[in-house]
Short mmCIF file of C-alpha atoms in Angstrom, two decimals:
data_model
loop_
_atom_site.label_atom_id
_atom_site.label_comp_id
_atom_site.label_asym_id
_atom_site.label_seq_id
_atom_site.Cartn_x
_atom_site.Cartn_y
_atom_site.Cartn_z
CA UNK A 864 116.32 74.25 93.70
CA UNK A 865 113.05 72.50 93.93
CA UNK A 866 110.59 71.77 90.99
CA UNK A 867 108.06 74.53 91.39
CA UNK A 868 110.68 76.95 91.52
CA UNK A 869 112.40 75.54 88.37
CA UNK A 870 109.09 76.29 86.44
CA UNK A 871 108.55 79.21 87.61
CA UNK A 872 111.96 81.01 86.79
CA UNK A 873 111.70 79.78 83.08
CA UNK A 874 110.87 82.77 80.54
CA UNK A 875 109.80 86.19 81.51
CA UNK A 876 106.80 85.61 83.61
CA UNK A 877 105.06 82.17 84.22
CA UNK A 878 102.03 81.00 86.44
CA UNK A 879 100.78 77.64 87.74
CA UNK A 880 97.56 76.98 89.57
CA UNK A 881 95.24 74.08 90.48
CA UNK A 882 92.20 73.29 91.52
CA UNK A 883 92.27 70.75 94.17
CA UNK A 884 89.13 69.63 93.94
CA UNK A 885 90.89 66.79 91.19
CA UNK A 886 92.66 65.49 94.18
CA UNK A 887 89.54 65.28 96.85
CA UNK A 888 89.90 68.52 99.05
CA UNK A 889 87.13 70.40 97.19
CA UNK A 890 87.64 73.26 100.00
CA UNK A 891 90.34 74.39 98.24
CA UNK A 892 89.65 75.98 94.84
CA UNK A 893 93.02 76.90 93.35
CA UNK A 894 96.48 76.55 94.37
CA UNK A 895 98.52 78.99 92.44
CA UNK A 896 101.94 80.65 91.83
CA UNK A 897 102.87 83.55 89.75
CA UNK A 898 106.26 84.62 88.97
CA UNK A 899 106.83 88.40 87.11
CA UNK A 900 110.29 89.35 86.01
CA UNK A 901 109.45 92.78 85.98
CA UNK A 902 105.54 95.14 86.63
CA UNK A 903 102.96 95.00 84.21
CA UNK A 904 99.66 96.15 84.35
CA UNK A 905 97.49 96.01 87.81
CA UNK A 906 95.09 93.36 88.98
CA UNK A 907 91.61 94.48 88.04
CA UNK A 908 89.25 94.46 91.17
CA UNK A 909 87.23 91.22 91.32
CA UNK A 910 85.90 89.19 94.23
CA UNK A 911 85.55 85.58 95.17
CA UNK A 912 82.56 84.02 96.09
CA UNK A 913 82.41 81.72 98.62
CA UNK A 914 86.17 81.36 98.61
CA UNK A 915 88.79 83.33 101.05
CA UNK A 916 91.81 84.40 99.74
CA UNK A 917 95.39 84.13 100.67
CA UNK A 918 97.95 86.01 99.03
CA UNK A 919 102.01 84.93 100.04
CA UNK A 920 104.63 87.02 98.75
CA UNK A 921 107.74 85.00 98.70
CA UNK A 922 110.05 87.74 96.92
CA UNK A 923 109.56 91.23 95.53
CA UNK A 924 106.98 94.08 96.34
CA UNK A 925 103.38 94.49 95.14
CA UNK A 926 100.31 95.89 96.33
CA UNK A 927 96.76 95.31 97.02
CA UNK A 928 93.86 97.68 97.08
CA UNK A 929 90.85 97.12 98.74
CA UNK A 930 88.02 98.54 100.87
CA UNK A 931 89.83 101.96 99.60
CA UNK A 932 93.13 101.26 100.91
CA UNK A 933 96.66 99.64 99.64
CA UNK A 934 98.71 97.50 101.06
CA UNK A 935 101.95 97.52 100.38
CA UNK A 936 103.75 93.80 100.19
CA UNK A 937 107.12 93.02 100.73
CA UNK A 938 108.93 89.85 100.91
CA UNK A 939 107.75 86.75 102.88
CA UNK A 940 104.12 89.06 104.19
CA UNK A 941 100.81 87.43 103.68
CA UNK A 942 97.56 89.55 102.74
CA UNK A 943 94.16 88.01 102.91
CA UNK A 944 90.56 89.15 101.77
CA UNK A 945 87.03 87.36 102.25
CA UNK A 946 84.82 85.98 99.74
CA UNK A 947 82.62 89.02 99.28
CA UNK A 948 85.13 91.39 99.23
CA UNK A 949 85.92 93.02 95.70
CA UNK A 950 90.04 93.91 95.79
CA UNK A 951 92.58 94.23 93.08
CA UNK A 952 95.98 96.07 92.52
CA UNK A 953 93.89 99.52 92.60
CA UNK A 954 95.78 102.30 90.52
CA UNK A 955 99.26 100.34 91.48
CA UNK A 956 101.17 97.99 88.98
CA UNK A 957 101.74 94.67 89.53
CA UNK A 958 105.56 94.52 90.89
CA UNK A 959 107.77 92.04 89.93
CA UNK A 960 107.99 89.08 92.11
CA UNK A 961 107.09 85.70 93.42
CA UNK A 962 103.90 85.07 94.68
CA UNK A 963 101.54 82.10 95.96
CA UNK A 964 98.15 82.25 96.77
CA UNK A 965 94.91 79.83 98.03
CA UNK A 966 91.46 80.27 97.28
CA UNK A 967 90.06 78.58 100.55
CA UNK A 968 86.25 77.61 101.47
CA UNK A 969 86.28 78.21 105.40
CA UNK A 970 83.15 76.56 106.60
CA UNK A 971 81.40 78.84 109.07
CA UNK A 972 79.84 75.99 111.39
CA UNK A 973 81.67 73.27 112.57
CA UNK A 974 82.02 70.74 109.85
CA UNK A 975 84.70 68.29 107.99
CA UNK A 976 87.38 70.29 106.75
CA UNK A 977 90.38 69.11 104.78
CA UNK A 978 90.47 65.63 106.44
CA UNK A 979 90.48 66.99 109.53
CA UNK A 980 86.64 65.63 111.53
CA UNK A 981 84.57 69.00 112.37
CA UNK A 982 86.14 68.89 115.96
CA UNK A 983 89.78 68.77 114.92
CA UNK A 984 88.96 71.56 112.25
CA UNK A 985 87.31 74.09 114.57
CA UNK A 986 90.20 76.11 116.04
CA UNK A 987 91.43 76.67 112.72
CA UNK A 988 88.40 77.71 111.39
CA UNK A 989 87.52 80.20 113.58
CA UNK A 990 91.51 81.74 113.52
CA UNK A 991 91.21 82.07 110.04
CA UNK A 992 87.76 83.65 110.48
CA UNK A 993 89.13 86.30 113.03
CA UNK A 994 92.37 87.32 111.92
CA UNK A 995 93.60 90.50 113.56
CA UNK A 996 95.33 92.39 110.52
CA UNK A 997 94.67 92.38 106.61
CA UNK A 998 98.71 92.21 106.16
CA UNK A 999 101.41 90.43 108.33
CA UNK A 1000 104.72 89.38 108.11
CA UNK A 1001 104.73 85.33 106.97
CA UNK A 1002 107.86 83.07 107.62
CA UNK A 1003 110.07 81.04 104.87
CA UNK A 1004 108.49 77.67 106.02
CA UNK A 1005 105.10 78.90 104.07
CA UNK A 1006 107.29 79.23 101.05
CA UNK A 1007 108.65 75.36 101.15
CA UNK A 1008 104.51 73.79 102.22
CA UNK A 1009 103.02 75.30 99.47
CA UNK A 1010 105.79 73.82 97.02
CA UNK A 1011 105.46 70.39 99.01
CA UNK A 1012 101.67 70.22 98.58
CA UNK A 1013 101.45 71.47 95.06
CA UNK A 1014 104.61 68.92 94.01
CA UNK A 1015 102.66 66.02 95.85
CA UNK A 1016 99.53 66.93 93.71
CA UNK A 1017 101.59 66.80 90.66
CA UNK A 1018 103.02 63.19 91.62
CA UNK A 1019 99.51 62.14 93.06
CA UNK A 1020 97.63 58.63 91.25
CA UNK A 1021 94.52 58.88 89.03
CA UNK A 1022 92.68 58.76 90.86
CA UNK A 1023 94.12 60.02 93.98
CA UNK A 1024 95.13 57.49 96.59
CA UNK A 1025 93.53 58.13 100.76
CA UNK A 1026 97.34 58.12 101.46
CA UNK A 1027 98.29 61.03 98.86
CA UNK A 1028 95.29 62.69 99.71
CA UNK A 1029 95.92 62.87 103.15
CA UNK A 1030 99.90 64.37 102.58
CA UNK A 1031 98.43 67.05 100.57
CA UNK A 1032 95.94 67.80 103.36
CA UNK A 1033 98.38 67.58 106.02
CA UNK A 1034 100.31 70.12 104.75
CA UNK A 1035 97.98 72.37 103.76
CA UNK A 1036 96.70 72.24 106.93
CA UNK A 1037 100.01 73.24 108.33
CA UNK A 1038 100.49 76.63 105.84
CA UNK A 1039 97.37 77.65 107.26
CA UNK A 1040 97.99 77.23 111.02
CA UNK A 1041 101.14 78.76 110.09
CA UNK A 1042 98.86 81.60 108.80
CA UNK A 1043 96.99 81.75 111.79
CA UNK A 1044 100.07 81.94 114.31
CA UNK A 1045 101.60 84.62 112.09
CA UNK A 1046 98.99 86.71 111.78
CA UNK A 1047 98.64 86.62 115.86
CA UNK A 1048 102.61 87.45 116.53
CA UNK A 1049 103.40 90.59 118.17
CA UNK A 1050 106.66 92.98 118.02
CA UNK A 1051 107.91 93.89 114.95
CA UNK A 1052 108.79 91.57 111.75
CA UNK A 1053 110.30 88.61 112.37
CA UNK A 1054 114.58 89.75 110.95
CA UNK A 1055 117.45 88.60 113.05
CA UNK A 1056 118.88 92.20 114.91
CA UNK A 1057 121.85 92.42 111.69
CA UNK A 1058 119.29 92.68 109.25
CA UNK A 1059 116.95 94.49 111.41
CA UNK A 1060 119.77 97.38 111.94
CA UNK A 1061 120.77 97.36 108.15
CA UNK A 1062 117.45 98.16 107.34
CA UNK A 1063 116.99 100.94 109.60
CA UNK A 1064 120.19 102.27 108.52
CA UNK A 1065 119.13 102.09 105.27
CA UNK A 1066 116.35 103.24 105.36
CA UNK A 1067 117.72 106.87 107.36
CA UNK A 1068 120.32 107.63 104.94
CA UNK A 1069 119.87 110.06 102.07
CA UNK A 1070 122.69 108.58 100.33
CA UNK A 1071 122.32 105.69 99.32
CA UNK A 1072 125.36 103.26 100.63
CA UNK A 1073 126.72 100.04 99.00
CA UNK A 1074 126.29 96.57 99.87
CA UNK A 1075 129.65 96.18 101.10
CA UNK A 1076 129.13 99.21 103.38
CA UNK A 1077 126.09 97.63 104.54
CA UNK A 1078 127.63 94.41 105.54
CA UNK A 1079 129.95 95.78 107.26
CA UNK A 1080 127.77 98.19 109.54
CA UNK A 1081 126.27 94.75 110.67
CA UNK A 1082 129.50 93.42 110.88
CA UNK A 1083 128.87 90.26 108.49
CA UNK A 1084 130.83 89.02 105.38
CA UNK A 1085 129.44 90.64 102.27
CA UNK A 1086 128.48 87.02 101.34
CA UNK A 1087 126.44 86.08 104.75
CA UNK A 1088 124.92 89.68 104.83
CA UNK A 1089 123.77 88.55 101.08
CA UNK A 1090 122.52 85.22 102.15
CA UNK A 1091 120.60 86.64 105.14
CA UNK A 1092 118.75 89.38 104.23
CA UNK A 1093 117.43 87.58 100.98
CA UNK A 1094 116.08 84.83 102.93
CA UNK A 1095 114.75 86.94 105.68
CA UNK A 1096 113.19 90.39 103.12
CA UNK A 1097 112.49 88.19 100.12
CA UNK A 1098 114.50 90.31 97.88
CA UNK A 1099 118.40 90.28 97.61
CA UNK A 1100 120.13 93.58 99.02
CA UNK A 1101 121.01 95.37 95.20
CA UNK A 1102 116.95 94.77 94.36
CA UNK A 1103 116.23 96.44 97.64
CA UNK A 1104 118.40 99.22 97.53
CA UNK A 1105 117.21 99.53 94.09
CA UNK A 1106 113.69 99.78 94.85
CA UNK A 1107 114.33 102.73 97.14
CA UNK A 1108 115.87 104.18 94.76
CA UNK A 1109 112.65 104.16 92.97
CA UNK A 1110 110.70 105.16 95.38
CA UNK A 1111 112.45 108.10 96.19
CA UNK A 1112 112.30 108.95 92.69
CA UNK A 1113 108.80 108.48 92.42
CA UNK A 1114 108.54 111.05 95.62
CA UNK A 1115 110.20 113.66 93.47
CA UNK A 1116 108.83 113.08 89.88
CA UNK A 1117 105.21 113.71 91.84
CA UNK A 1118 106.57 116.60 94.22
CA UNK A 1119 109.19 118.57 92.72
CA UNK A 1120 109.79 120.36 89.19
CA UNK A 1121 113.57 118.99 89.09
CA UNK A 1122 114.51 117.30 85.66
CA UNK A 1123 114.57 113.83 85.35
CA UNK A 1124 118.02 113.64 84.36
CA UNK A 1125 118.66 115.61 87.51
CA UNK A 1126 116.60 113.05 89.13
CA UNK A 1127 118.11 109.99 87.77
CA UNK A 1128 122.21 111.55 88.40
CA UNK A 1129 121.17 112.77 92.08
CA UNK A 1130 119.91 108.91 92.89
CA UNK A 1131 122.65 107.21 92.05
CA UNK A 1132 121.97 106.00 87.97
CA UNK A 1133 124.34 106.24 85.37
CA UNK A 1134 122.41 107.80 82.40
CA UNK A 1135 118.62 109.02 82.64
CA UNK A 1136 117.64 106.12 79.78
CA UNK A 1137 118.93 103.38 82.46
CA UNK A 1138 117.13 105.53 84.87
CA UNK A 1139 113.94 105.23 82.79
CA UNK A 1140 114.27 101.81 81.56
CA UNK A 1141 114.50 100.54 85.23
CA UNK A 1142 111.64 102.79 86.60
CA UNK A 1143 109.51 101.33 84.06
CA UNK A 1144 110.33 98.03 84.66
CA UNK A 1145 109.72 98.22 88.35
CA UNK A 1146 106.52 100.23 87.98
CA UNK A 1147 105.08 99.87 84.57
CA UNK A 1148 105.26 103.69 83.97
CA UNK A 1149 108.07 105.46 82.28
CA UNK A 1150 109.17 108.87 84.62
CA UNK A 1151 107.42 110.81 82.67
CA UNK A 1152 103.70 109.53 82.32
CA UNK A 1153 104.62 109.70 86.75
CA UNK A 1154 104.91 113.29 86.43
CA UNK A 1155 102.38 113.75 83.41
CA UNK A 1156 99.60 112.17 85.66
CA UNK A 1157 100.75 114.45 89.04
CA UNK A 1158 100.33 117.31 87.81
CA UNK A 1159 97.12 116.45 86.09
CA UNK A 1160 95.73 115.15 89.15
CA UNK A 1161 96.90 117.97 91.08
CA UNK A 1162 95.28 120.04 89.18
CA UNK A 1163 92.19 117.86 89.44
CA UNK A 1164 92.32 118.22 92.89
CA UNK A 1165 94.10 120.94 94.50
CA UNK A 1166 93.29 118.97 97.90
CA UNK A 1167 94.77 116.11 97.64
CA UNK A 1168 98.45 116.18 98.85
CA UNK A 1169 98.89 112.49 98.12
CA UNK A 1170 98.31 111.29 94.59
CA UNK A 1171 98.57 107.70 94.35
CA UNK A 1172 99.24 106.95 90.84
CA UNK A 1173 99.89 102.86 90.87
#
């Protein structure tokens, strides 16, 4: 396990960021990481001037808001907004997870840009200032550059040596090409055909299966089908099948009038308190403040058919 990682699975929740001005690439105004054991309350909306922003989700689910729509994040996809544009977590919590994210000054005429001479910097510039969608599936080697750079700017001299400067740059440089060529890819996200069927399998059935049942639709080990489909979703299986769970109870605490212990039985939980205790740590909002707000909003608006609540 590396050392970024280390830090950031210590305690409940814990963030790092840096500015990276300290170690001579001014373009880039924070480096950061954020790691939430379980949702707590949304991002408000703010903006960045002057500063693009990448958001990598490495694990877990969350969700941005902005120009009046949410995006919904899952693990390893990359979201982006521009420096004027306000965004936040809208009406949504902020899910559990592990996330990274840049605050990047693109130049918008050819110019020096993180070591590289204006020449050398150009194509990236202008892929980064034309990318074709607001969210994308990323890949795992963004994950293991962001840790390098920010572990090579915690080991860097005061002050900062060309050489150290120039391995921070460098890879830098890389996570955003790797941004770039992402954003660009066509065909669906990037999982091998095992965990590309298990998903769509799961994602058709209306009960639930288990793991084990999984694996073996794919026809891995229950251990490689583990291994796999953490590293390629971002989650492991039981947090995925979990979340499901939640979101199909979500579906009925806004739609239908059943109880919620009829709720929590008919998904697959053992009592309704586990039922509430892990709704509320996956979406900051017991069951019943869920259907407390859809029916006031309903009645708010007898037009709306979908009430987004988080």
């Amino acid at each position: 396990m590396n050392h970024v990682t280390k830090e950031l699975l210590s305690g409940g929740a814990a963030m790092k960021q840096m500015n990276l001005a300290d170690v001579g690439l001014p373009e880039i105004k924070l480096l950061g990481a954020h790691k939430l054991r379980r949702a707590s309350p949304g991002l408000a909306m703010h903006r960045h001037p002057g500063f693009m922003e990448f958001c990598y989700l490495a694990k877990g689910e969350r969700v941005f808001h902005v120009n009046g729509v949410d995006y919904t994040l899952k693990g390893n996809d990359v979201f982006w907004t521009d420096s004027e544009e306000p965004h936040g977590s809208g009406f949504n919590a902020d899910g559990k997870g592990l996330q990274y994210w840049i605050q990047l000054r693109v130049p918008k005429t050819p110019q020096r840009f993180l070591t590289l001479s204006a020449q050398d910097a150009w194509p990236l510039v202008r892929g980064l200032r034309s990318l074709p969608a607001r969210c994308f599936p990323g890949t795992l080697r963004m994950k293991e550059l962001f840790e390098g750079a920010f572990r090579a700017c915690e080991r860097a001299s005061k002050p900062v040596t060309p050489t150290e400067r120039l391995s921070i740059a460098t890879r830098m440089v890389e996570w955003l090409c790797v941004v770039v060529d992402c954003a660009h890819r066509k065909g669906p996200p990037p999982h091998s055909p095992p965990i590309r069927d298990a998903l769509a399998w799961l994602e058709s059935q209306d009960e639930l299966p288990s793991i084990a049942e999984l694996a073996g639709r794919v026809h891995l080990s229950e251990s490689r089908f583990k291994a796999r489909f953490r590293a390629e979703v971002g989650v492991p299986p039981g947090e995925y099948i979990l979340r499901l769970r939640i979101r199909r109870a979500t579906a009925l605490l806004r739609k239908s009038d059943k109880p919620v212990t009829e709720i929590a039985y008919a998904l697959g939980f053992s009592s309704s308190q586990y039922f509430a205790t892990t709704f509320k740590r996956f979406t900051n909002h017991s069951p019943s403040e869920v259907r407390d707000g859809a029916l006031e909003a309903t009645r708010r608006s007898s037009k709306s058919t979908d009430v987004q609540l988080w």
